[in-house]
Structure formats: structure tokens, C-alpha cells
Amino acid sequence: MSTRYRLFLAVSPGLEDLLREELGDLGVPLSSMTPCEGGVEVLATSEVLWTLAIRVRLAESIRVRIGQFKARRFEQLEAGLAKLPWHAYLPAGSSPRISATCRKSRLYHSGAVEERTAAAIASRWQGRTGAKMEGDAHTAPSPVHVRIERDQVQVSVNASGDLLHRRGYRTSIGKAPIRETLAAACIRAASLDRDTTVWDPFCGSGTLAIEWLAAADRRPTWLPGRRYGFESWPTHDAAAYGAFIENLPATPSSNASAIGSDIDGKEIEAARSNAAAAGVGERITWHQGDFEAVLAHIPEGAVVLTNLPYGKRTNQRQLNDTIARLGAL
């Protein structure tokens, strides 16, 4: 029987419902999901964990909950930490990065909590000749997260490794790029037909256009060579995971297309490079110029999906003018 995990998928505040919707589309039963502030908890097997890691587009990270207990004194914290199954998630002898947050609790010093957690992990390996980490010897142990709120301690281990918005294709970055996960959330919120043409008149490094095509084709976010946090766990079944990746089903392609335009030629070149790296370059048309000048190249019925310039990139008068012209268009 496959191991079952209690996962926490973190998402930008306010996007929890969209994440639940996406998880449902990925086959996670509603009964297995628990909405939380800043994310969704999911009861999952190893196979579901792998699926979510390579396919979820909105989540920023995935953690596995390994223990929960109450502690109002450091002795209680130390006793609770000593009982956790560290051996299942951390290679013997490892010293993972630990981060702690404390809110409305008797134990309020996060640095002291981190020290106690490190000591509890180190004591687990005393007197042992530790098992070697399977797979890549350079894979770092999964970071550990300790959250104490109202004296309730929640301990989690990172399962996704690097933040999930880092898809791997965006090697050329513009002045103020939107995160891939936020772009994916905008696309999901728009509820577009899979054969839609999307136009981003302020495309920057091309993230919205690229994420649109990837979402329309239901592509995995996984790129060859990416390592996930769970791959460093001593309990990770590398052979089963390898077979899982090898047998990923083909995803149905769509007739979706995208158009990206920007007044900055360097941004267009960055976007073109990123789209090629993502494998969608042939389905995006690029134009340099003000959006009104580009209008002649935009087909009727195209959906405008964009991240307007703001902050240091513009001043209030320019922003008001841009919004007025875009609104009139």
C-alpha cells in the first residue's frame, strides 16, 4: 500500500479557492481537501504527491505535515520534536535548513525554536552510522518548517524543493515580471476556452502568454533535470518515481495561440527566448510597439490578458493615460 501524506500546498493569499478548483481538475477528491489560510491541505498518496509536484500551476510550494502537538514550554517542544519520524524525511546525519514562525504563543522566540529543532534532529543520529542518501549525492536535505500558533506546533518538511513558480524556462527576465504562479492564477480566473487567442499588450518577458499556452495544453510544469524535495527522502522510491515519469500520459494539445507586444525591443527578445525554452515559441506572435499601433495585427475575438505597468516603471500621469487608452480600445 502506498504511503499517505498530509500535504500543504501554499498559494498567494486570496487564491485559495482557485487552488482548490485546480486540485479538483487534477483529480484530488473534494473530501481529501481542507482549505486553510494561505493554501490547501490534501491527504495524498506518493503518486498524488508526484502528480501535484509536476502539474500544479498555482501553488508556490508543497510541504508534508509530519507532526502536530501542543507546547507552552521548551521541554514540551523538545519532547514533541523527539517523537517525529525524522528518519523518513531526512538522510541520516543531515543538517537541514530550519525556519520557525511563532504567533500568539508562549514560545515566541523563533531563533530559540530553530535551535531546539536542530538539536532534536541531531540527537536522532547520535550513535548511528547513517544510511547514505539515495540518488544524487549533491541533493540537499529538505528544509524543515516549524510554525507555532496559539501554542499549537505544526512541523512540516519541504516536498517540492525549489519554489514551484521557478518553472525553468524563464532564463531572460524583464524589468518587473509577474510570477508564473500568479500568471497561472489570472488565466484560471479568466475561465478561457482552450482554443482562445490571448493578447498581452504589455508582455514584458512573456510569462502570461507562455503560461496561457501551457495551461491550455495541460502541460506539466516539470522540466527534465528538475529535482524535487521528496527525492532526497530516505523513504523515496526512486525506481517507482522513475517509472512514473517515464509513463506520464500525453496531454491533449489545443488550438490556443498567443500574441505578445511591448514597446521595449529588449523585452520582446527576452520573451521570445523564454517561449522557445518553454517549447511554445512557434505558437506566439511577437510585435514591438505601443498597443494602439499593434492593434492592426490582433484578430477580432482575441482576449486581452495583461499585467499593466505600475510603480517605478511609470508615473501617475502615464498610468492614467495608459488605462484610459486601453479602456477606450
GROMACS .gro file of C-alpha atoms in nm:
model
  329
    1MET     CA    1   0.000   0.000   0.000
    2SER     CA    2   0.132   0.345  -0.090
    3THR     CA    3   0.226   0.581   0.193
    4ARG     CA    4  -0.029   0.850   0.266
    5TYR     CA    5   0.082   1.204   0.337
    6ARG     CA    6  -0.086   1.513   0.472
    7LEU     CA    7   0.030   1.779   0.231
    8PHE     CA    8   0.006   2.157   0.248
    9LEU     CA    9   0.009   2.341  -0.083
   10ALA     CA   10   0.088   2.708  -0.028
   11VAL     CA   11  -0.061   2.975  -0.253
   12SER     CA   12  -0.060   3.354  -0.265
   13PRO     CA   13  -0.321   3.499  -0.024
   14GLY     CA   14  -0.665   3.524  -0.179
   15LEU     CA   15  -0.612   3.244  -0.431
   16GLU     CA   16  -0.709   2.952  -0.207
   17ASP     CA   17  -1.039   2.885  -0.385
   18LEU     CA   18  -0.873   2.889  -0.727
   19LEU     CA   19  -0.616   2.639  -0.600
   20ARG     CA   20  -0.893   2.409  -0.473
   21GLU     CA   21  -1.055   2.430  -0.815
   22GLU     CA   22  -0.727   2.338  -0.984
   23LEU     CA   23  -0.667   2.048  -0.747
   24GLY     CA   24  -1.012   1.915  -0.832
   25ASP     CA   25  -0.926   1.929  -1.201
   26LEU     CA   26  -0.610   1.730  -1.122
   27GLY     CA   27  -0.820   1.452  -0.972
   28VAL     CA   28  -0.797   1.532  -0.600
   29PRO     CA   29  -1.135   1.447  -0.437
   30LEU     CA   30  -1.306   1.732  -0.255
   31SER     CA   31  -1.324   1.509   0.054
   32SER     CA   32  -0.942   1.493   0.062
   33MET     CA   33  -0.902   1.874   0.068
   34THR     CA   34  -0.911   2.108   0.366
   35PRO     CA   35  -0.898   2.483   0.291
   36CYS     CA   36  -0.655   2.681   0.507
   37GLU     CA   37  -0.535   3.037   0.523
   38GLY     CA   38  -0.268   3.064   0.255
   39GLY     CA   39  -0.324   2.726   0.097
   40VAL     CA   40  -0.497   2.389   0.092
   41GLU     CA   41  -0.425   2.069   0.286
   42VAL     CA   42  -0.454   1.743   0.093
   43LEU     CA   43  -0.446   1.378   0.202
   44ALA     CA   44  -0.243   1.209  -0.069
   45THR     CA   45  -0.050   0.900  -0.173
   46SER     CA   46   0.303   0.914  -0.314
   47GLU     CA   47   0.160   0.905  -0.666
   48VAL     CA   48  -0.068   1.202  -0.595
   49LEU     CA   49   0.225   1.394  -0.444
   50TRP     CA   50   0.429   1.333  -0.760
   51THR     CA   51   0.136   1.436  -0.980
   52LEU     CA   52   0.080   1.759  -0.790
   53ALA     CA   53   0.451   1.844  -0.790
   54ILE     CA   54   0.476   1.826  -1.169
   55ARG     CA   55   0.131   1.952  -1.269
   56VAL     CA   56   0.000   2.209  -1.021
   57ARG     CA   57   0.035   2.560  -1.164
   58LEU     CA   58  -0.090   2.788  -0.884
   59ALA     CA   59   0.088   2.650  -0.577
   60GLU     CA   60   0.412   2.814  -0.462
   61SER     CA   61   0.536   2.512  -0.266
   62ILE     CA   62   0.435   2.174  -0.126
   63ARG     CA   63   0.512   2.061   0.228
   64VAL     CA   64   0.433   1.739   0.410
   65ARG     CA   65   0.298   1.772   0.764
   66ILE     CA   66   0.497   1.532   0.983
   67GLY     CA   67   0.363   1.619   1.326
   68GLN     CA   68   0.142   1.842   1.536
   69PHE     CA   69   0.140   1.886   1.914
   70LYS     CA   70   0.092   2.145   2.186
   71ALA     CA   71   0.384   2.314   2.361
   72ARG     CA   72   0.390   2.604   2.601
   73ARG     CA   73   0.738   2.533   2.737
   74PHE     CA   74   1.064   2.436   2.569
   75GLU     CA   75   1.063   2.098   2.745
   76GLN     CA   76   0.729   2.019   2.579
   77LEU     CA   77   0.862   2.136   2.242
   78GLU     CA   78   1.172   1.916   2.275
   79ALA     CA   79   0.964   1.614   2.378
   80GLY     CA   80   0.729   1.658   2.082
   81LEU     CA   81   1.013   1.705   1.834
   82ALA     CA   82   1.186   1.389   1.961
   83LYS     CA   83   0.885   1.177   1.864
   84LEU     CA   84   0.868   1.288   1.500
   85PRO     CA   85   0.966   1.050   1.215
   86TRP     CA   86   1.274   1.244   1.103
   87HIS     CA   87   1.432   0.926   0.964
   88ALA     CA   88   1.165   0.907   0.692
   89TYR     CA   89   1.234   1.254   0.553
   90LEU     CA   90   1.595   1.345   0.635
   91PRO     CA   91   1.907   1.147   0.537
   92ALA     CA   92   2.099   1.029   0.843
   93GLY     CA   93   2.348   1.285   0.966
   94SER     CA   94   2.197   1.570   0.767
   95SER     CA   95   2.161   1.925   0.897
   96PRO     CA   96   1.863   2.076   0.715
   97ARG     CA   97   1.780   2.444   0.697
   98ILE     CA   98   1.518   2.521   0.963
   99SER     CA   99   1.276   2.812   0.969
  100ALA     CA  100   1.034   2.886   1.252
  101THR     CA  101   0.748   3.130   1.298
  102CYS     CA  102   0.571   3.198   1.627
  103ARG     CA  103   0.238   3.376   1.668
  104LYS     CA  104   0.034   3.438   1.982
  105SER     CA  105   0.222   3.167   2.173
  106ARG     CA  106   0.416   3.128   2.497
  107LEU     CA  107   0.711   3.020   2.284
  108TYR     CA  108   0.766   3.338   2.088
  109HIS     CA  109   1.141   3.335   2.011
  110SER     CA  110   1.174   3.184   1.663
  111GLY     CA  111   1.553   3.160   1.689
  112ALA     CA  112   1.532   2.952   2.005
  113VAL     CA  113   1.272   2.726   1.844
  114GLU     CA  114   1.503   2.672   1.547
  115GLU     CA  115   1.792   2.582   1.780
  116ARG     CA  116   1.579   2.324   1.967
  117THR     CA  117   1.463   2.174   1.638
  118ALA     CA  118   1.820   2.142   1.508
  119ALA     CA  119   1.924   1.977   1.835
  120ALA     CA  120   1.633   1.731   1.818
  121ILE     CA  121   1.728   1.631   1.464
  122ALA     CA  122   2.098   1.598   1.553
  123SER     CA  123   2.019   1.379   1.855
  124ARG     CA  124   1.829   1.137   1.630
  125TRP     CA  125   2.155   1.046   1.451
  126GLN     CA  126   2.372   1.004   1.762
  127GLY     CA  127   2.525   0.658   1.778
  128ARG     CA  128   2.416   0.571   1.423
  129THR     CA  129   2.630   0.504   1.119
  130GLY     CA  130   2.382   0.675   0.892
  131ALA     CA  131   2.234   0.541   0.577
  132LYS     CA  132   2.353   0.712   0.263
  133MET     CA  133   2.123   0.939   0.069
  134GLU     CA  134   1.984   0.768  -0.240
  135GLY     CA  135   2.025   0.932  -0.581
  136ASP     CA  136   2.218   1.249  -0.642
  137ALA     CA  137   2.476   1.298  -0.366
  138HIS     CA  138   2.451   1.674  -0.415
  139THR     CA  139   2.080   1.686  -0.331
  140ALA     CA  140   2.039   1.891  -0.014
  141PRO     CA  141   1.813   1.765   0.265
  142SER     CA  142   1.461   1.905   0.262
  143PRO     CA  143   1.417   2.225   0.467
  144VAL     CA  144   1.213   2.194   0.787
  145HIS     CA  145   0.939   2.442   0.880
  146VAL     CA  146   0.809   2.489   1.235
  147ARG     CA  147   0.501   2.702   1.292
  148ILE     CA  148   0.370   2.772   1.642
  149GLU     CA  149   0.035   2.946   1.667
  150ARG     CA  150  -0.162   2.970   1.989
  151ASP     CA  151   0.079   2.716   2.142
  152GLN     CA  152   0.000   2.460   1.871
  153VAL     CA  153   0.315   2.333   1.699
  154GLN     CA  154   0.299   2.227   1.334
  155VAL     CA  155   0.614   2.070   1.184
  156SER     CA  156   0.648   2.029   0.808
  157VAL     CA  157   0.916   1.916   0.565
  158ASN     CA  158   0.957   2.064   0.219
  159ALA     CA  159   0.841   1.824  -0.053
  160SER     CA  160   0.872   2.038  -0.365
  161GLY     CA  161   1.228   2.166  -0.332
  162ASP     CA  162   1.277   2.491  -0.518
  163LEU     CA  163   0.974   2.723  -0.531
  164LEU     CA  164   0.727   2.599  -0.790
  165HIS     CA  165   0.696   2.931  -0.974
  166ARG     CA  166   1.051   2.867  -1.096
  167ARG     CA  167   0.946   2.657  -1.394
  168GLY     CA  168   1.291   2.662  -1.551
  169TYR     CA  169   1.206   2.826  -1.883
  170ARG     CA  170   1.241   3.191  -1.783
  171THR     CA  171   1.613   3.245  -1.831
  172SER     CA  172   1.568   3.601  -1.961
  173ILE     CA  173   1.397   3.824  -1.707
  174GLY     CA  174   1.245   4.163  -1.781
  175LYS     CA  175   1.212   4.469  -1.559
  176ALA     CA  176   0.916   4.363  -1.345
  177PRO     CA  177   0.799   4.012  -1.440
  178ILE     CA  178   0.484   3.860  -1.299
  179ARG     CA  179   0.546   3.530  -1.120
  180GLU     CA  180   0.448   3.223  -1.320
  181THR     CA  181   0.211   3.108  -1.045
  182LEU     CA  182   0.028   3.442  -1.042
  183ALA     CA  183   0.005   3.438  -1.421
  184ALA     CA  184  -0.147   3.091  -1.399
  185ALA     CA  185  -0.398   3.218  -1.140
  186CYS     CA  186  -0.503   3.504  -1.370
  187ILE     CA  187  -0.556   3.254  -1.650
  188ARG     CA  188  -0.765   3.022  -1.434
  189ALA     CA  189  -0.973   3.312  -1.302
  190ALA     CA  190  -1.045   3.420  -1.661
  191SER     CA  191  -1.202   3.077  -1.740
  192LEU     CA  192  -1.095   3.089  -2.104
  193ASP     CA  193  -1.187   2.841  -2.374
  194ARG     CA  194  -0.886   2.623  -2.460
  195ASP     CA  195  -0.884   2.740  -2.824
  196THR     CA  196  -0.872   3.111  -2.739
  197THR     CA  197  -0.616   3.357  -2.874
  198VAL     CA  198  -0.475   3.570  -2.593
  199TRP     CA  199  -0.308   3.908  -2.645
  200ASP     CA  200  -0.079   4.059  -2.383
  201PRO     CA  201  -0.009   4.422  -2.491
  202PHE     CA  202   0.246   4.472  -2.210
  203CYS     CA  203   0.408   4.130  -2.238
  204GLY     CA  204   0.747   4.200  -2.080
  205SER     CA  205   0.934   3.869  -2.063
  206GLY     CA  206   0.630   3.680  -2.194
  207THR     CA  207   0.512   3.496  -1.883
  208LEU     CA  208   0.136   3.538  -1.934
  209ALA     CA  209   0.148   3.423  -2.296
  210ILE     CA  210   0.368   3.123  -2.212
  211GLU     CA  211   0.160   3.020  -1.913
  212TRP     CA  212  -0.157   3.050  -2.120
  213LEU     CA  213  -0.037   2.801  -2.380
  214ALA     CA  214   0.099   2.563  -2.115
  215ALA     CA  215  -0.232   2.575  -1.928
  216ALA     CA  216  -0.440   2.532  -2.245
  217ASP     CA  217  -0.236   2.225  -2.341
  218ARG     CA  218  -0.243   2.099  -1.979
  219ARG     CA  219   0.131   2.057  -1.985
  220PRO     CA  220   0.324   1.957  -1.673
  221THR     CA  221   0.538   2.224  -1.513
  222TRP     CA  222   0.811   1.963  -1.476
  223LEU     CA  223   1.116   2.006  -1.697
  224PRO     CA  224   1.386   1.738  -1.739
  225GLY     CA  225   1.658   1.779  -1.479
  226ARG     CA  226   1.442   1.935  -1.209
  227ARG     CA  227   1.486   1.780  -0.865
  228TYR     CA  228   1.209   1.785  -0.606
  229GLY     CA  229   1.249   1.783  -0.230
  230PHE     CA  230   1.094   1.438  -0.188
  231GLU     CA  231   1.375   1.289  -0.398
  232SER     CA  232   1.614   1.338  -0.104
  233TRP     CA  233   1.392   1.149   0.143
  234PRO     CA  234   1.533   0.811   0.258
  235THR     CA  235   1.187   0.661   0.203
  236HIS     CA  236   1.162   0.786  -0.156
  237ASP     CA  237   1.109   0.504  -0.408
  238ALA     CA  238   1.334   0.624  -0.689
  239ALA     CA  239   1.251   0.329  -0.916
  240ALA     CA  240   0.876   0.382  -0.887
  241TYR     CA  241   0.914   0.754  -0.940
  242GLY     CA  242   1.132   0.697  -1.245
  243ALA     CA  243   0.866   0.469  -1.393
  244PHE     CA  244   0.601   0.729  -1.309
  245ILE     CA  245   0.789   1.000  -1.501
  246GLU     CA  246   0.864   0.763  -1.789
  247ASN     CA  247   0.495   0.679  -1.826
  248LEU     CA  248   0.347   1.026  -1.798
  249PRO     CA  249   0.042   1.029  -2.026
  250ALA     CA  250   0.046   1.258  -2.326
  251THR     CA  251  -0.158   1.570  -2.268
  252PRO     CA  252  -0.414   1.682  -2.525
  253SER     CA  253  -0.298   1.973  -2.736
  254SER     CA  254  -0.524   2.270  -2.802
  255ASN     CA  255  -0.570   2.527  -3.075
  256ALA     CA  256  -0.473   2.805  -2.836
  257SER     CA  257  -0.240   3.078  -2.953
  258ALA     CA  258  -0.095   3.397  -2.810
  259ILE     CA  259   0.026   3.738  -2.918
  260GLY     CA  260   0.271   3.940  -2.714
  261SER     CA  261   0.359   4.304  -2.770
  262ASP     CA  262   0.568   4.559  -2.586
  263ILE     CA  263   0.725   4.895  -2.664
  264ASP     CA  264   1.064   4.766  -2.544
  265GLY     CA  265   1.254   4.562  -2.802
  266LYS     CA  266   1.478   4.404  -2.537
  267GLU     CA  267   1.170   4.274  -2.356
  268ILE     CA  268   1.043   4.118  -2.678
  269GLU     CA  269   1.374   3.940  -2.730
  270ALA     CA  270   1.365   3.811  -2.372
  271ALA     CA  271   1.008   3.690  -2.421
  272ARG     CA  272   1.099   3.518  -2.747
  273SER     CA  273   1.389   3.336  -2.576
  274ASN     CA  274   1.172   3.226  -2.283
  275ALA     CA  275   0.895   3.098  -2.510
  276ALA     CA  276   1.145   2.891  -2.707
  277ALA     CA  277   1.282   2.741  -2.383
  278ALA     CA  278   0.925   2.655  -2.277
  279GLY     CA  279   0.859   2.481  -2.609
  280VAL     CA  280   0.576   2.714  -2.716
  281GLY     CA  281   0.768   2.967  -2.925
  282GLU     CA  282   0.608   2.866  -3.254
  283ARG     CA  283   0.259   2.948  -3.125
  284ILE     CA  284   0.328   3.303  -3.006
  285THR     CA  285   0.349   3.603  -3.236
  286TRP     CA  286   0.556   3.896  -3.112
  287HIS     CA  287   0.524   4.265  -3.201
  288GLN     CA  288   0.723   4.564  -3.082
  289GLY     CA  289   0.530   4.887  -3.036
  290ASP     CA  290   0.263   5.073  -2.844
  291PHE     CA  291  -0.052   4.865  -2.812
  292GLU     CA  292  -0.257   5.104  -3.027
  293ALA     CA  293  -0.003   5.072  -3.308
  294VAL     CA  294  -0.011   4.691  -3.278
  295LEU     CA  295  -0.391   4.671  -3.293
  296ALA     CA  296  -0.398   4.603  -3.668
  297HIS     CA  297  -0.225   4.267  -3.603
  298ILE     CA  298  -0.477   4.149  -3.341
  299PRO     CA  299  -0.761   3.925  -3.464
  300GLU     CA  300  -1.117   4.000  -3.366
  301GLY     CA  301  -1.222   3.797  -3.066
  302ALA     CA  302  -0.879   3.784  -2.903
  303VAL     CA  303  -0.884   3.810  -2.525
  304VAL     CA  304  -0.672   4.082  -2.363
  305LEU     CA  305  -0.486   3.944  -2.063
  306THR     CA  306  -0.212   4.166  -1.923
  307ASN     CA  307  -0.020   4.297  -1.625
  308LEU     CA  308  -0.024   4.676  -1.657
  309PRO     CA  309   0.296   4.866  -1.579
  310TYR     CA  310   0.297   5.023  -1.234
  311GLY     CA  311   0.530   5.152  -0.964
  312LYS     CA  312   0.875   5.272  -1.071
  313ARG     CA  313   0.811   5.176  -1.434
  314THR     CA  314   0.569   5.466  -1.483
  315ASN     CA  315   0.428   5.778  -1.321
  316GLN     CA  316   0.066   5.850  -1.232
  317ARG     CA  317   0.001   6.063  -1.541
  318GLN     CA  318   0.140   5.795  -1.772
  319LEU     CA  319  -0.056   5.526  -1.591
  320ASN     CA  320  -0.382   5.723  -1.614
  321ASP     CA  321  -0.321   5.781  -1.984
  322THR     CA  322  -0.244   5.413  -2.044
  323ILE     CA  323  -0.555   5.296  -1.862
  324ALA     CA  324  -0.774   5.549  -2.044
  325ARG     CA  325  -0.639   5.448  -2.388
  326LEU     CA  326  -0.661   5.078  -2.309
  327GLY     CA  327  -1.015   5.120  -2.180
  328ALA     CA  328  -1.118   5.308  -2.495
  329LEU     CA  329  -0.962   5.032  -2.706
   0.00000   0.00000   0.00000
